[in-house]
Protein backbone atom coordinates (compact mmCIF):
# COMPACT_ATOMS: atom_id res chain seq x y z
CA MET A 1 10.38 24.89 6.94
CA SER A 2 11.91 21.50 6.53
CA THR A 3 13.50 20.53 3.03
CA ASP A 4 13.09 16.91 3.93
CA TRP A 5 11.23 15.61 0.74
CA ARG A 6 10.90 11.87 1.81
CA PRO A 7 7.66 10.44 2.40
CA GLY A 8 6.74 9.32 5.98
CA ALA A 9 5.22 6.19 4.97
CA ASP A 10 7.45 3.34 3.44
CA VAL A 11 6.69 1.28 0.52
CA ALA A 12 5.22 -1.60 2.62
CA VAL A 13 2.57 0.84 4.11
CA LEU A 14 1.80 2.12 0.70
CA GLN A 15 1.11 -1.36 -0.57
CA LYS A 16 -0.87 -2.34 2.50
CA ARG A 17 -3.19 0.91 1.82
CA ALA A 18 -3.57 -0.22 -1.66
CA ARG A 19 -4.68 -3.69 -0.60
CA MET A 20 -6.97 -2.29 1.94
CA LEU A 21 -8.69 -0.09 -0.58
CA GLN A 22 -9.19 -3.16 -2.94
CA GLN A 23 -10.63 -5.29 -0.14
CA LEU A 24 -12.97 -2.66 0.91
CA ARG A 25 -14.36 -2.06 -2.67
CA THR A 26 -14.84 -5.90 -3.10
CA PHE A 27 -16.58 -5.92 0.22
CA PHE A 28 -19.03 -3.35 -0.76
CA ALA A 29 -19.46 -4.75 -4.44
CA GLN A 30 -20.41 -8.06 -3.09
CA ARG A 31 -23.20 -6.17 -1.00
CA ASP A 32 -24.44 -4.16 -4.07
CA VAL A 33 -23.29 -0.89 -2.33
CA LEU A 34 -22.70 1.73 -5.02
CA GLU A 35 -19.48 3.75 -4.98
CA VAL A 36 -20.14 7.51 -5.54
CA GLU A 37 -18.20 10.91 -5.60
CA THR A 38 -19.32 14.27 -4.22
CA PRO A 39 -17.61 17.58 -4.17
CA ILE A 40 -14.81 18.28 -1.97
CA LEU A 41 -15.30 22.17 -2.13
CA GLN A 42 -18.45 23.38 -0.93
CA HIS A 43 -20.23 26.75 -0.10
CA GLN A 44 -21.19 26.07 3.58
CA ALA A 45 -18.92 25.28 6.37
CA VAL A 46 -20.03 22.43 8.99
CA THR A 47 -21.87 23.72 11.97
CA ASP A 48 -20.51 21.26 14.44
CA VAL A 49 -19.28 22.98 17.47
CA HIS A 50 -16.06 20.85 17.81
CA ILE A 51 -14.92 20.97 14.10
CA ASP A 52 -13.68 23.70 12.04
CA SER A 53 -13.54 23.89 8.12
CA LEU A 54 -10.81 25.11 6.02
CA ARG A 55 -11.65 28.21 4.00
CA VAL A 56 -10.62 28.71 0.46
CA PRO A 57 -11.75 31.29 -2.32
CA LEU A 58 -14.83 30.20 -4.29
CA ASP A 59 -16.41 32.45 -7.01
CA GLY A 60 -15.54 35.77 -5.21
CA ALA A 61 -16.78 34.47 -1.78
CA ASP A 62 -15.77 31.80 0.65
CA GLY A 63 -15.77 28.28 -0.02
CA TYR A 64 -14.86 25.37 2.40
CA LEU A 65 -13.12 22.06 2.03
CA HIS A 66 -15.53 19.28 3.35
CA THR A 67 -15.01 17.72 6.80
CA SER A 68 -17.24 14.93 5.67
CA PRO A 69 -19.20 13.97 2.61
CA GLU A 70 -22.36 13.43 4.59
CA TYR A 71 -24.68 16.16 3.34
CA PRO A 72 -24.35 15.53 -0.44
CA MET A 73 -24.40 11.81 0.03
CA LYS A 74 -27.79 12.20 1.76
CA ARG A 75 -28.98 14.28 -1.13
CA LEU A 76 -28.11 11.24 -3.20
CA LEU A 77 -30.09 9.13 -0.81
CA ALA A 78 -33.07 11.26 -1.13
CA VAL A 79 -33.41 10.82 -4.95
CA GLY A 80 -33.24 7.00 -4.55
CA SER A 81 -29.53 6.12 -4.97
CA GLY A 82 -29.90 3.23 -2.79
CA PRO A 83 -27.10 2.07 -0.38
CA ILE A 84 -23.82 4.12 -1.25
CA TYR A 85 -20.31 4.44 -0.05
CA GLN A 86 -17.45 6.86 -0.69
CA VAL A 87 -13.81 7.04 -0.10
CA CYS A 88 -12.47 10.64 -0.07
CA LYS A 89 -10.07 13.00 1.48
CA VAL A 90 -11.59 15.27 4.16
CA PHE A 91 -10.20 18.32 5.88
CA ARG A 92 -10.30 19.70 9.37
CA ALA A 93 -8.52 22.82 10.64
CA GLY A 94 -6.28 22.77 13.76
CA GLU A 95 -6.18 18.97 13.92
CA ALA A 96 -2.47 17.67 13.73
CA GLY A 97 -0.53 15.35 15.91
CA ARG A 98 0.13 11.63 16.52
CA ARG A 99 -3.47 10.71 15.75
CA HIS A 100 -4.59 13.56 13.68
CA ASN A 101 -3.63 15.35 10.23
CA PRO A 102 -5.60 18.28 8.80
CA GLU A 103 -6.07 16.11 5.62
CA PHE A 104 -7.07 12.44 6.05
CA THR A 105 -8.92 9.50 4.37
CA LEU A 106 -12.63 8.77 5.34
CA LEU A 107 -14.64 5.99 4.38
CA GLU A 108 -18.36 6.85 4.63
CA TRP A 109 -21.34 4.65 3.68
CA TYR A 110 -25.19 4.86 4.09
CA ARG A 111 -27.58 1.74 4.36
CA PRO A 112 -31.35 2.25 3.70
CA GLY A 113 -33.40 -0.10 6.02
CA PHE A 114 -30.57 -0.38 8.69
CA ASP A 115 -30.59 0.96 12.17
CA HIS A 116 -27.36 1.69 14.11
CA HIS A 117 -27.33 -1.77 15.35
CA ALA A 118 -27.55 -3.32 11.97
CA LEU A 119 -24.68 -1.04 10.78
CA MET A 120 -22.50 -1.64 13.80
CA HIS A 121 -22.71 -5.43 12.67
CA GLU A 122 -21.73 -4.57 9.14
CA LEU A 123 -18.87 -2.37 10.31
CA GLU A 124 -17.52 -5.20 12.50
CA GLN A 125 -17.50 -7.34 9.37
CA LEU A 126 -15.64 -4.99 7.41
CA VAL A 127 -12.98 -4.09 10.11
CA ARG A 128 -12.33 -7.86 10.48
CA VAL A 129 -11.80 -8.24 6.76
CA LEU A 130 -9.55 -5.34 6.61
CA LEU A 131 -7.44 -6.43 9.55
CA ALA A 132 -7.37 -10.06 8.78
CA ASP A 133 -3.92 -10.04 7.45
CA ALA A 134 -2.57 -8.08 10.49
CA CYS A 135 -4.11 -9.73 13.61
CA SER A 136 -6.87 -12.16 14.82
CA LEU A 137 -9.34 -9.98 16.60
CA ASP A 138 -11.04 -11.51 19.80
CA GLU A 139 -14.91 -11.33 20.35
CA THR A 140 -16.64 -7.95 19.77
CA CYS A 141 -17.53 -5.99 22.97
CA LYS A 142 -20.54 -3.75 23.05
CA PHE A 143 -21.76 -1.18 25.87
CA SER A 144 -24.44 1.23 25.80
CA TYR A 145 -23.14 4.64 26.94
CA ARG A 146 -24.99 4.20 30.29
CA ASP A 147 -23.80 0.74 30.88
CA LEU A 148 -20.13 1.85 29.94
CA PHE A 149 -20.09 4.59 32.71
CA HIS A 150 -21.62 2.18 35.16
CA HIS A 151 -19.10 -0.45 34.36
CA TYR A 152 -15.92 1.70 34.64
CA LEU A 153 -16.76 4.52 36.96
CA GLN A 154 -19.85 3.33 38.70
CA ARG A 155 -21.73 6.41 37.79
CA ASP A 156 -24.97 7.10 35.59
CA PRO A 157 -23.99 9.68 33.17
CA PHE A 158 -27.59 10.63 32.51
CA THR A 159 -28.22 11.61 36.15
CA CYS A 160 -24.92 12.82 37.45
CA SER A 161 -24.83 16.57 38.08
CA VAL A 162 -21.94 18.63 36.70
CA ALA A 163 -20.44 19.04 40.20
CA GLU A 164 -20.48 15.12 40.59
CA LEU A 165 -18.62 14.85 37.35
CA GLN A 166 -15.99 17.43 38.39
CA GLN A 167 -15.59 15.50 41.49
CA LEU A 168 -15.25 12.25 39.70
CA ALA A 169 -12.68 13.69 37.37
CA ARG A 170 -10.66 14.82 40.41
CA GLN A 171 -10.86 11.22 41.89
CA GLN A 172 -9.45 10.12 38.58
CA HIS A 173 -6.64 12.38 38.77
CA ILE A 174 -7.54 14.23 35.65
CA ASP A 175 -6.01 17.77 35.94
CA ILE A 176 -7.79 20.45 33.93
CA VAL A 177 -6.04 23.53 32.77
CA SER A 178 -8.46 25.81 30.99
CA ASN A 179 -10.08 29.06 31.34
CA GLU A 180 -13.28 27.92 29.68
CA VAL A 181 -16.24 27.04 31.48
CA MET A 182 -17.00 23.30 30.80
CA ASP A 183 -20.42 22.14 30.25
CA ARG A 184 -21.81 18.82 31.19
CA ASP A 185 -20.98 16.95 27.86
CA SER A 186 -17.33 18.38 28.21
CA TRP A 187 -17.07 16.82 31.48
CA LEU A 188 -18.49 13.58 30.21
CA ASP A 189 -16.19 13.54 27.08
CA LEU A 190 -13.20 14.28 29.32
CA LEU A 191 -14.16 11.22 31.66
CA LEU A 192 -14.58 8.99 28.63
CA THR A 193 -11.39 9.89 26.91
CA HIS A 194 -9.01 9.83 29.98
CA ALA A 195 -10.61 7.62 32.37
CA ILE A 196 -12.48 5.07 30.36
CA GLU A 197 -10.88 4.70 26.89
CA PRO A 198 -7.52 3.61 28.48
CA GLN A 199 -9.32 0.79 30.20
CA LEU A 200 -11.31 -0.69 27.25
CA PRO A 201 -10.30 -4.16 26.25
CA ALA A 202 -7.44 -4.69 23.78
CA ASN A 203 -7.47 -6.66 20.68
CA ARG A 204 -11.10 -6.60 20.21
CA PRO A 205 -13.54 -4.15 18.57
CA VAL A 206 -15.27 -2.05 21.16
CA PHE A 207 -18.81 -0.50 20.29
CA ILE A 208 -20.31 2.30 22.39
CA TYR A 209 -23.96 3.10 21.49
CA ASP A 210 -26.95 5.24 22.52
CA TYR A 211 -25.26 8.42 23.50
CA PRO A 212 -26.69 11.35 25.60
CA ALA A 213 -29.37 13.23 23.48
CA SER A 214 -27.18 16.34 23.83
CA GLN A 215 -24.58 14.46 21.84
CA SER A 216 -26.85 13.46 18.96
CA ALA A 217 -25.46 15.38 16.05
CA LEU A 218 -27.52 14.08 13.18
CA ALA A 219 -28.85 10.98 14.81
CA ARG A 220 -32.38 10.38 15.58
CA LEU A 221 -33.45 10.23 19.21
CA GLN A 222 -35.35 7.42 21.18
CA GLN A 223 -36.84 6.82 24.66
CA GLN A 224 -35.28 4.18 26.86
CA ASP A 225 -35.94 3.64 30.63
CA ASN A 226 -37.36 7.12 30.95
CA ILE A 227 -34.52 8.83 29.34
CA THR A 228 -33.78 10.11 25.81
CA VAL A 229 -30.88 8.82 24.02
CA ALA A 230 -29.34 9.38 20.55
CA SER A 231 -29.22 6.38 18.21
CA ARG A 232 -25.48 6.91 17.65
CA PHE A 233 -22.41 4.62 17.97
CA GLU A 234 -18.64 4.85 18.02
CA LEU A 235 -16.03 2.04 17.39
CA TYR A 236 -12.80 1.61 19.35
CA LEU A 237 -9.86 -0.67 18.79
CA ASN A 238 -6.77 -0.79 21.00
CA GLY A 239 -7.33 2.74 22.17
CA LEU A 240 -8.20 4.19 18.72
CA GLU A 241 -11.39 5.73 17.82
CA LEU A 242 -12.15 4.53 14.51
CA ALA A 243 -15.70 5.22 13.41
CA ASN A 244 -18.93 7.34 14.34
CA GLY A 245 -22.01 6.19 13.14
CA TYR A 246 -25.97 7.16 13.36
CA HIS A 247 -29.41 6.01 12.76
CA GLU A 248 -30.12 8.91 10.67
CA LEU A 249 -32.32 11.85 11.60
CA GLN A 250 -35.12 12.35 8.90
CA ASP A 251 -36.87 15.42 10.34
CA PRO A 252 -35.87 18.57 8.41
CA ALA A 253 -37.38 20.86 11.25
CA GLU A 254 -35.43 19.15 14.04
CA GLN A 255 -32.26 19.10 12.06
CA ARG A 256 -32.59 23.01 11.33
CA GLN A 257 -33.06 23.51 15.10
CA ARG A 258 -29.87 21.59 15.87
CA PHE A 259 -27.86 23.37 13.35
CA GLU A 260 -29.18 26.85 14.57
CA HIS A 261 -28.23 25.63 18.26
CA ASP A 262 -24.82 24.71 16.96
CA GLN A 263 -24.40 28.32 15.39
CA ARG A 264 -25.31 29.93 18.70
CA GLN A 265 -22.92 27.95 20.52
CA ARG A 266 -20.11 28.79 18.14
CA ARG A 267 -20.92 32.42 18.42
CA GLN A 268 -20.63 32.21 22.16
CA GLN A 269 -17.40 30.71 21.84
CA GLY A 270 -16.07 33.31 19.39
CA ARG A 271 -15.83 30.85 16.47
CA PHE A 272 -16.57 31.22 12.81
CA VAL A 273 -20.30 30.77 11.82
CA SER A 274 -21.19 29.81 8.34
CA GLY A 275 -24.71 29.92 6.69
CA LEU A 276 -26.73 26.66 6.85
CA ASP A 277 -26.78 24.16 3.92
CA GLU A 278 -30.19 24.83 2.70
CA LYS A 279 -29.85 22.30 -0.19
CA PHE A 280 -29.35 19.62 2.46
CA LEU A 281 -32.19 20.67 4.43
CA ALA A 282 -34.34 20.74 1.19
CA ALA A 283 -33.34 17.10 0.63
CA LEU A 284 -34.57 16.23 4.00
CA GLU A 285 -37.74 18.10 3.14
CA HIS A 286 -38.20 15.89 0.11
CA GLY A 287 -37.55 12.94 2.13
CA LEU A 288 -34.60 10.87 3.47
CA PRO A 289 -35.22 7.16 3.44
CA ASP A 290 -35.03 5.55 6.92
CA CYS A 291 -31.31 4.70 6.98
CA ALA A 292 -28.03 4.38 9.01
CA GLY A 293 -24.66 5.72 8.10
CA VAL A 294 -21.18 5.47 9.41
CA ALA A 295 -17.83 7.34 8.82
CA LEU A 296 -14.56 5.14 9.23
CA GLY A 297 -11.15 6.78 9.49
CA LEU A 298 -9.01 4.76 7.04
CA ASP A 299 -5.61 6.17 8.26
CA ARG A 300 -6.27 5.08 11.78
CA LEU A 301 -7.26 1.61 10.70
CA LEU A 302 -4.17 1.44 8.50
CA MET A 303 -2.01 2.43 11.70
CA LEU A 304 -3.37 -0.71 13.39
CA ALA A 305 -2.84 -2.98 10.26
CA CYS A 306 0.77 -1.83 10.06
CA GLY A 307 1.49 -1.73 13.96
CA LYS A 308 2.22 2.06 13.82
CA ASP A 309 1.63 4.56 16.63
CA ASP A 310 1.79 7.69 14.66
CA ILE A 311 -0.61 8.73 11.88
CA ARG A 312 2.34 10.38 10.04
CA ASP A 313 3.90 7.03 9.39
CA VAL A 314 0.91 5.70 7.33
CA LEU A 315 0.65 8.91 5.31
CA SER A 316 2.74 9.60 2.06
CA PHE A 317 3.07 13.01 3.14
CA SER A 318 1.69 14.56 6.45
CA ILE A 319 1.24 18.25 6.82
CA GLU A 320 4.73 18.62 8.21
CA ARG A 321 6.12 16.88 4.96
CA ALA A 322 3.69 18.34 2.45
């Protein structure tokens, strides 16, 4: 283990982080969005197939450091909190590198009465405020998921077969070295990250919205042009994925089915499976207001604000230096 005790971020970066936190709190105060705190240590792990929680002892059993404050924040919404936001540390196992650290800072907020399009607009406003001192961004670009694949790959992601997606990956010179059987969503994600993301326009926010229903997570579904899409969006800027948001699912039965489906997939992949968060599901039973929510990675945004290419340069102490 290295004995280098020095921080990864210099003083100018620390100052910029402090200003960013002040600016975002002013932004939400002006809009009457309430700042809240929820527990970092929880009794259940996330069910998401692609995210692993960090386990810690808790009252003689396993506890988990949260990967997002989403579930307890929605419990606050269910009792009438109104619009809320939170800035907190979150934790994800197995994520370390140039753009990832197992511990990172997340801004998450929820807007009753908003759909995902309204929240995209507010997110764009916030990002422009937080980056105003660093750069002048060009006009925002928006693509539906379907239009994105049509534009960059001349394919319809909702009708392409797995074989067609595999062939398209080969045509894009994407080499796959894996013993795992990749499903349709894995191929779509591979094409998005390796063939499309590098082509996204620079110096402008790029929103991708209305994802395949199979990638809905906690988003509600809707019908468009005889296909089912998830009311979900992601924000990219200069090749960095910054945010993920939803027009939130309110149906507790459907949410339980999605959680159980995730658990089955995790078991099939030999991954750890936790119990379901029954208190969150009970809050949905009580009634979640019609709302949209989004999570924004502040460390990645700070990378852009400071002109850094490595997340370790904007963290006081990354996992290597902790």
